[in-house]
Short mmCIF file of N, CA and C in Angstrom, two decimals:
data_model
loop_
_atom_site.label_atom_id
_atom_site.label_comp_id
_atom_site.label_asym_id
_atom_site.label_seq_id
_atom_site.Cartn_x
_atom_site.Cartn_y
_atom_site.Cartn_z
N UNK A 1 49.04 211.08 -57.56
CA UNK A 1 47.83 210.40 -57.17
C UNK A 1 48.12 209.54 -55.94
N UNK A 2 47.34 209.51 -54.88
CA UNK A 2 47.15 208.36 -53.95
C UNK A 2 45.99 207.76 -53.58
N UNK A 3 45.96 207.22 -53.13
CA UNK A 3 44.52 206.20 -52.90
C UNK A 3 45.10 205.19 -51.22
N UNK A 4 43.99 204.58 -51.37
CA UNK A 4 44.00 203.37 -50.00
C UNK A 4 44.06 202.04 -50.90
N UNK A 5 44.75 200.92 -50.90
CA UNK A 5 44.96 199.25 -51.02
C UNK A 5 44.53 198.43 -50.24
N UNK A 6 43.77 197.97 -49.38
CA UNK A 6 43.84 197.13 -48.36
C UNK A 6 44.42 198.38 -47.05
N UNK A 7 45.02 197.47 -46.27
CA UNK A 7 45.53 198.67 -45.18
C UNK A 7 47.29 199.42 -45.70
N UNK A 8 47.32 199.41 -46.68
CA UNK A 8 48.43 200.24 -47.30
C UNK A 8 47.94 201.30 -48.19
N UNK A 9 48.68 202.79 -47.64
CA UNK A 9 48.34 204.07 -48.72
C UNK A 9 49.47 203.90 -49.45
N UNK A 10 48.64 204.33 -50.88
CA UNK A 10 49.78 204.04 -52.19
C UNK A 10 49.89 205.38 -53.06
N UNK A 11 51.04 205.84 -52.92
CA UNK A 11 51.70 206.96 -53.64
C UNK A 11 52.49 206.69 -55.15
N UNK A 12 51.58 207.20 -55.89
CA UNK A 12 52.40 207.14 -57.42
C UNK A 12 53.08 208.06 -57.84
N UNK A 13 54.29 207.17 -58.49
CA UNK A 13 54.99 208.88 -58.78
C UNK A 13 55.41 208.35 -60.58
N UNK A 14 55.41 209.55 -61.06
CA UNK A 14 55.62 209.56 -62.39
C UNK A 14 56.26 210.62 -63.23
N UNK A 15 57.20 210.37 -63.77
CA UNK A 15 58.05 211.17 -64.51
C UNK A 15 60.19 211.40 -63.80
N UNK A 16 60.38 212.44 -63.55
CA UNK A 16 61.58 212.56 -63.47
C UNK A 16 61.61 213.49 -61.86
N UNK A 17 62.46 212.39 -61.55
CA UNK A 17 62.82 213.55 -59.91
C UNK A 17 64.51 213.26 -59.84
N UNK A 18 64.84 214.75 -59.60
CA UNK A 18 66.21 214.93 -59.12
C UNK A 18 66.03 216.32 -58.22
N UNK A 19 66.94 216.87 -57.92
CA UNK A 19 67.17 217.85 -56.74
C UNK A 19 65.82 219.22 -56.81
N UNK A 20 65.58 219.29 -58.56
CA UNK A 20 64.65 220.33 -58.45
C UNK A 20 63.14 219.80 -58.89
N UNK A 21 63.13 218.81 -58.87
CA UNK A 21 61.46 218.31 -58.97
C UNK A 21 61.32 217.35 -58.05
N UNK A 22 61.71 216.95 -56.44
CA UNK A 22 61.58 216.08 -56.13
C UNK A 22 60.44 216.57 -54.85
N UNK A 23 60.81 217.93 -54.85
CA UNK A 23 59.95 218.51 -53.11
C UNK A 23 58.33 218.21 -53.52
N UNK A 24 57.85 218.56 -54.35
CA UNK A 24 56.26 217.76 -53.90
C UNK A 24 56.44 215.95 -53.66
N UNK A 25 56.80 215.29 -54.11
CA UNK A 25 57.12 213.83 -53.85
C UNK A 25 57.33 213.58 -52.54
N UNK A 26 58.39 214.39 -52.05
CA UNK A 26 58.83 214.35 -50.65
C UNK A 26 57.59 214.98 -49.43
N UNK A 27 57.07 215.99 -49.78
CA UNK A 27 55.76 216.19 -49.11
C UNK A 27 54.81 215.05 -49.29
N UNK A 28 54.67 214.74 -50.06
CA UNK A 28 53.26 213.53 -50.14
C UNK A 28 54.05 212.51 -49.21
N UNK A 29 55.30 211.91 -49.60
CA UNK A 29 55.69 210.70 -49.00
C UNK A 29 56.29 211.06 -47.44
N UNK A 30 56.03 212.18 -47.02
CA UNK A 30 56.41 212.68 -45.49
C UNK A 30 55.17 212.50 -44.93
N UNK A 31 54.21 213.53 -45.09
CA UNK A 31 52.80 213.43 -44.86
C UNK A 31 52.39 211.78 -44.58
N UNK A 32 52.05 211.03 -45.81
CA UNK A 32 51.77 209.98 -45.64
C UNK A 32 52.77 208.81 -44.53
N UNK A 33 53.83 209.32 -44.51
CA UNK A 33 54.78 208.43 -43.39
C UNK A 33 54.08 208.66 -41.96
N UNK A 34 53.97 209.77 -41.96
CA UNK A 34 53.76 210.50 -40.52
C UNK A 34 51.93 210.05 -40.45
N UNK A 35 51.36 209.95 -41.64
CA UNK A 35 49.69 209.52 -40.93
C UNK A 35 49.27 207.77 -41.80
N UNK A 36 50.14 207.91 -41.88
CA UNK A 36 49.73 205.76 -42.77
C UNK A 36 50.80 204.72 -41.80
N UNK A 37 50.39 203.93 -41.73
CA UNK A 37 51.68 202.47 -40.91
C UNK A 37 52.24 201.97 -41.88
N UNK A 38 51.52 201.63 -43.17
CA UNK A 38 52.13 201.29 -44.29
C UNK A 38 51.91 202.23 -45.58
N UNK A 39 53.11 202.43 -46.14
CA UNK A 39 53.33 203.29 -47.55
C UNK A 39 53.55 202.83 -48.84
N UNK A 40 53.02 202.44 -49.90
CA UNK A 40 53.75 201.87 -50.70
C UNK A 40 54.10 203.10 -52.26
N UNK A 41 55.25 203.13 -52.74
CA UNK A 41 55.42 203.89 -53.87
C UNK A 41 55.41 203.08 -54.97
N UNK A 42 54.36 203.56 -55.75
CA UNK A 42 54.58 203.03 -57.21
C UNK A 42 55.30 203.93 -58.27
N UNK A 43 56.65 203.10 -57.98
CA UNK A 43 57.52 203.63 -59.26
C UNK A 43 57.86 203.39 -60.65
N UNK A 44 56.50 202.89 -60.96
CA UNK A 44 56.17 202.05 -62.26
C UNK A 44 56.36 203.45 -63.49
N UNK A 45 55.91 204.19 -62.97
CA UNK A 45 55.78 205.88 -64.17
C UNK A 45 57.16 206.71 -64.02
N UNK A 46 58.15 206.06 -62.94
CA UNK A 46 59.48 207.11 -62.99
C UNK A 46 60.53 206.54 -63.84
N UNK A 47 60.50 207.90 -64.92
CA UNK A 47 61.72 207.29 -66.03
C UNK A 47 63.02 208.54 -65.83
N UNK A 48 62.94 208.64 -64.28
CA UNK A 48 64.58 209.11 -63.89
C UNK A 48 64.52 209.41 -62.53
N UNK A 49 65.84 209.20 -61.54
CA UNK A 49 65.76 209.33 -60.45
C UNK A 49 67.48 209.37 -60.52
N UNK A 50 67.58 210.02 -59.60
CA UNK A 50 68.75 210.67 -58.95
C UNK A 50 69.30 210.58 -57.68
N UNK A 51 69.75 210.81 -56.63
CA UNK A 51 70.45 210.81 -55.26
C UNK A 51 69.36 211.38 -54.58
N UNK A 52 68.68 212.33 -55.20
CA UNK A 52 67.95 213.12 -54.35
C UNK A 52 66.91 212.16 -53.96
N UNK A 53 66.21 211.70 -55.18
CA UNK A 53 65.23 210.46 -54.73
C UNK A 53 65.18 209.34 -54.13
N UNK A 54 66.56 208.70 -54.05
CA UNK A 54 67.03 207.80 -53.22
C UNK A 54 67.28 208.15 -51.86
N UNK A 55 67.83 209.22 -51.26
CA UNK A 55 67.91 210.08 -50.30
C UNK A 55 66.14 210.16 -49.69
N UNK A 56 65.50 210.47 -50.23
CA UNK A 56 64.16 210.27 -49.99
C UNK A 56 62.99 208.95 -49.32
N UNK A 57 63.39 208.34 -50.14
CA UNK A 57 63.45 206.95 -50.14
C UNK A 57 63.47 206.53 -48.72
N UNK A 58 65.16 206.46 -48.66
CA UNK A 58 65.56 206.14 -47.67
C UNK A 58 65.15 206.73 -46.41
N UNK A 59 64.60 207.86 -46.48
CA UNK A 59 64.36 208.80 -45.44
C UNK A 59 63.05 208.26 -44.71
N UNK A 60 62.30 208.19 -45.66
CA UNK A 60 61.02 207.59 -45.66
C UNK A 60 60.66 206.29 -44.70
N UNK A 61 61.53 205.64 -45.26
CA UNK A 61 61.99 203.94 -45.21
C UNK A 61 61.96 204.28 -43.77
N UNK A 62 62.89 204.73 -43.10
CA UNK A 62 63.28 205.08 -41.79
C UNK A 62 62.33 205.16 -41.07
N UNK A 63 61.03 206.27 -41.47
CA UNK A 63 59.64 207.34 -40.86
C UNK A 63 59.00 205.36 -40.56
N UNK A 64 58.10 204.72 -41.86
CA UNK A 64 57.14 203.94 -42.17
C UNK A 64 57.91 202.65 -42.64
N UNK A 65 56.50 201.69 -42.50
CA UNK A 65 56.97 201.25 -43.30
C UNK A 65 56.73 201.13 -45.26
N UNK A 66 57.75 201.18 -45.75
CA UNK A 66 57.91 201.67 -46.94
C UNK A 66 57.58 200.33 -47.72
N UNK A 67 57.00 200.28 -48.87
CA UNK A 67 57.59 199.43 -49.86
C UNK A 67 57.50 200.13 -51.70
N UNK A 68 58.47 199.56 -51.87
CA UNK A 68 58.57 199.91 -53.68
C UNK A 68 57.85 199.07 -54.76
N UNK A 69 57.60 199.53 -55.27
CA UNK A 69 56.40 198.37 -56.08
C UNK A 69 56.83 199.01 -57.78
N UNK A 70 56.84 198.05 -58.45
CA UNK A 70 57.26 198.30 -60.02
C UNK A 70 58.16 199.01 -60.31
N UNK A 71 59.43 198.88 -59.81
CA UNK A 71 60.65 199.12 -60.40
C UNK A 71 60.79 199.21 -61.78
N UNK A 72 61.27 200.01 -62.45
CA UNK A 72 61.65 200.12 -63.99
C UNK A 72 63.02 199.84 -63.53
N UNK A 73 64.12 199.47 -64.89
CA UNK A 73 65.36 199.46 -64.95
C UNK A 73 66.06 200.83 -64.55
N UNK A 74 65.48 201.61 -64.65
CA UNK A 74 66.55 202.97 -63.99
C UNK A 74 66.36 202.98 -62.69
N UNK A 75 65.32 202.77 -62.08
CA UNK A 75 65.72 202.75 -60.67
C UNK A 75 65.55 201.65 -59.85
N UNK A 76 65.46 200.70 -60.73
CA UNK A 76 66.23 199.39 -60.08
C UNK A 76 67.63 199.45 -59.74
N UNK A 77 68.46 200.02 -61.31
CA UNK A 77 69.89 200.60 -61.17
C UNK A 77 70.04 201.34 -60.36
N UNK A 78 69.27 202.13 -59.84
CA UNK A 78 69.92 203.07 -58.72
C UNK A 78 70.09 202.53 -57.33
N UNK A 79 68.61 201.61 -57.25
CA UNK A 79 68.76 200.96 -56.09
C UNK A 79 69.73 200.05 -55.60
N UNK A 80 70.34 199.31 -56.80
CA UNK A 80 71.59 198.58 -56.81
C UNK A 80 72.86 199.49 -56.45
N UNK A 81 72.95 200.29 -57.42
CA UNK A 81 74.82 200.63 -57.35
C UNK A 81 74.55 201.56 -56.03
N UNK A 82 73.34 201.77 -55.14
CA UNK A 82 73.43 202.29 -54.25
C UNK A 82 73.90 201.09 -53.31
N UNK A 83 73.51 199.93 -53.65
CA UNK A 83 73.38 199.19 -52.37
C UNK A 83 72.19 198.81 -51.42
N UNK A 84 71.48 199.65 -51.70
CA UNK A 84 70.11 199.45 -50.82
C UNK A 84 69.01 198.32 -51.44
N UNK A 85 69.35 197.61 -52.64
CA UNK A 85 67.99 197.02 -52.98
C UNK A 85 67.99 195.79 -52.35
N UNK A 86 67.97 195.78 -51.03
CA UNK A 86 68.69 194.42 -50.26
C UNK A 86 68.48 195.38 -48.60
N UNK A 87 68.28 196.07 -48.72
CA UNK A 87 67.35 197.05 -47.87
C UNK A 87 66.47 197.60 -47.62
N UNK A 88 65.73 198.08 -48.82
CA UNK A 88 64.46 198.49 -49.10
C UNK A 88 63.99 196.98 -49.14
N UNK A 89 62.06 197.38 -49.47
CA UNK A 89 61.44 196.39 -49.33
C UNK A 89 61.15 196.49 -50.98
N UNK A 90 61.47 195.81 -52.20
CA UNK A 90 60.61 196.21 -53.48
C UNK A 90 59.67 195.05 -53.84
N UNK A 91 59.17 195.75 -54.74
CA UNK A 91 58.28 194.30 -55.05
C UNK A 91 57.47 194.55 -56.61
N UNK A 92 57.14 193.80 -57.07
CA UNK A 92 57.41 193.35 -58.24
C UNK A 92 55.79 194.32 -58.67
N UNK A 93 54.77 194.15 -57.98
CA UNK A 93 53.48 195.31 -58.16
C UNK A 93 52.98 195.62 -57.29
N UNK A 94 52.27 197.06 -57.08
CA UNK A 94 51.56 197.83 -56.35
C UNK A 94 50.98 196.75 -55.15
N UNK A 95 50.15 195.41 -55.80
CA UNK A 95 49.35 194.72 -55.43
C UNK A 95 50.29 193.62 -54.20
N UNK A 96 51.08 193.51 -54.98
CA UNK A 96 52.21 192.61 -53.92
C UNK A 96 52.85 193.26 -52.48
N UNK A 97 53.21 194.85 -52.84
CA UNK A 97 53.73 195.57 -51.93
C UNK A 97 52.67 195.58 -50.86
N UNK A 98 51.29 196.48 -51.51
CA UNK A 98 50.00 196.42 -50.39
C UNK A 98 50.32 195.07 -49.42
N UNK A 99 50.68 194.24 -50.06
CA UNK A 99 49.79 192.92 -49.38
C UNK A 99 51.04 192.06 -48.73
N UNK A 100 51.94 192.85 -48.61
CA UNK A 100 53.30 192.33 -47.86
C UNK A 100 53.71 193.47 -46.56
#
């Protein structure tokens, strides 16, 4: 699902992405890099993520600007032992990210 926030498009993602469920995710969040100024992902519904999704992420991050909104503990953890959660932009809800 995506929608418009204020002047941020917001991409939800939900369920499990690793190397073989991640390519529609990565189309929506390419697309939207390339036609939005601001992106925000709500990762409030992902209960698994992998390298591939972080790889993504980051890719993204690069295109727009990105923000993460509702971190669960698994990929808060990822964002940590990667190192990046001190790089990325996250934020605590959908509503906060829009509006930062």
């Amino acid at each position: 699902m995506q929608y418009q926030l204020g002047d941020a498009w917001v991409v939800v993602a939900e369920g499990e992405y690793d190397m073989h469920s991640v390519t529609p995710l990565a189309d929506v969040l390419t697309s939207a890099a390339v036609e939005k100024t601001k992106v925000v992902l709500d990762t409030s519904g992902v209960t698994f993520a992998d390298s591939s999704f972080l790889n993504l992420v980051i890719l993204v991050h690069q295109t727009t600007t990105l923000r993460l909104a509702a971190p669960g503990p698994q990929v808060r953890r990822l964002l940590s032992v990667a190192g990046v959660d001190t790089v990325l932009h996250v934020r605590e809800t959908v509503e906060d990210a829009a509006a930062s």
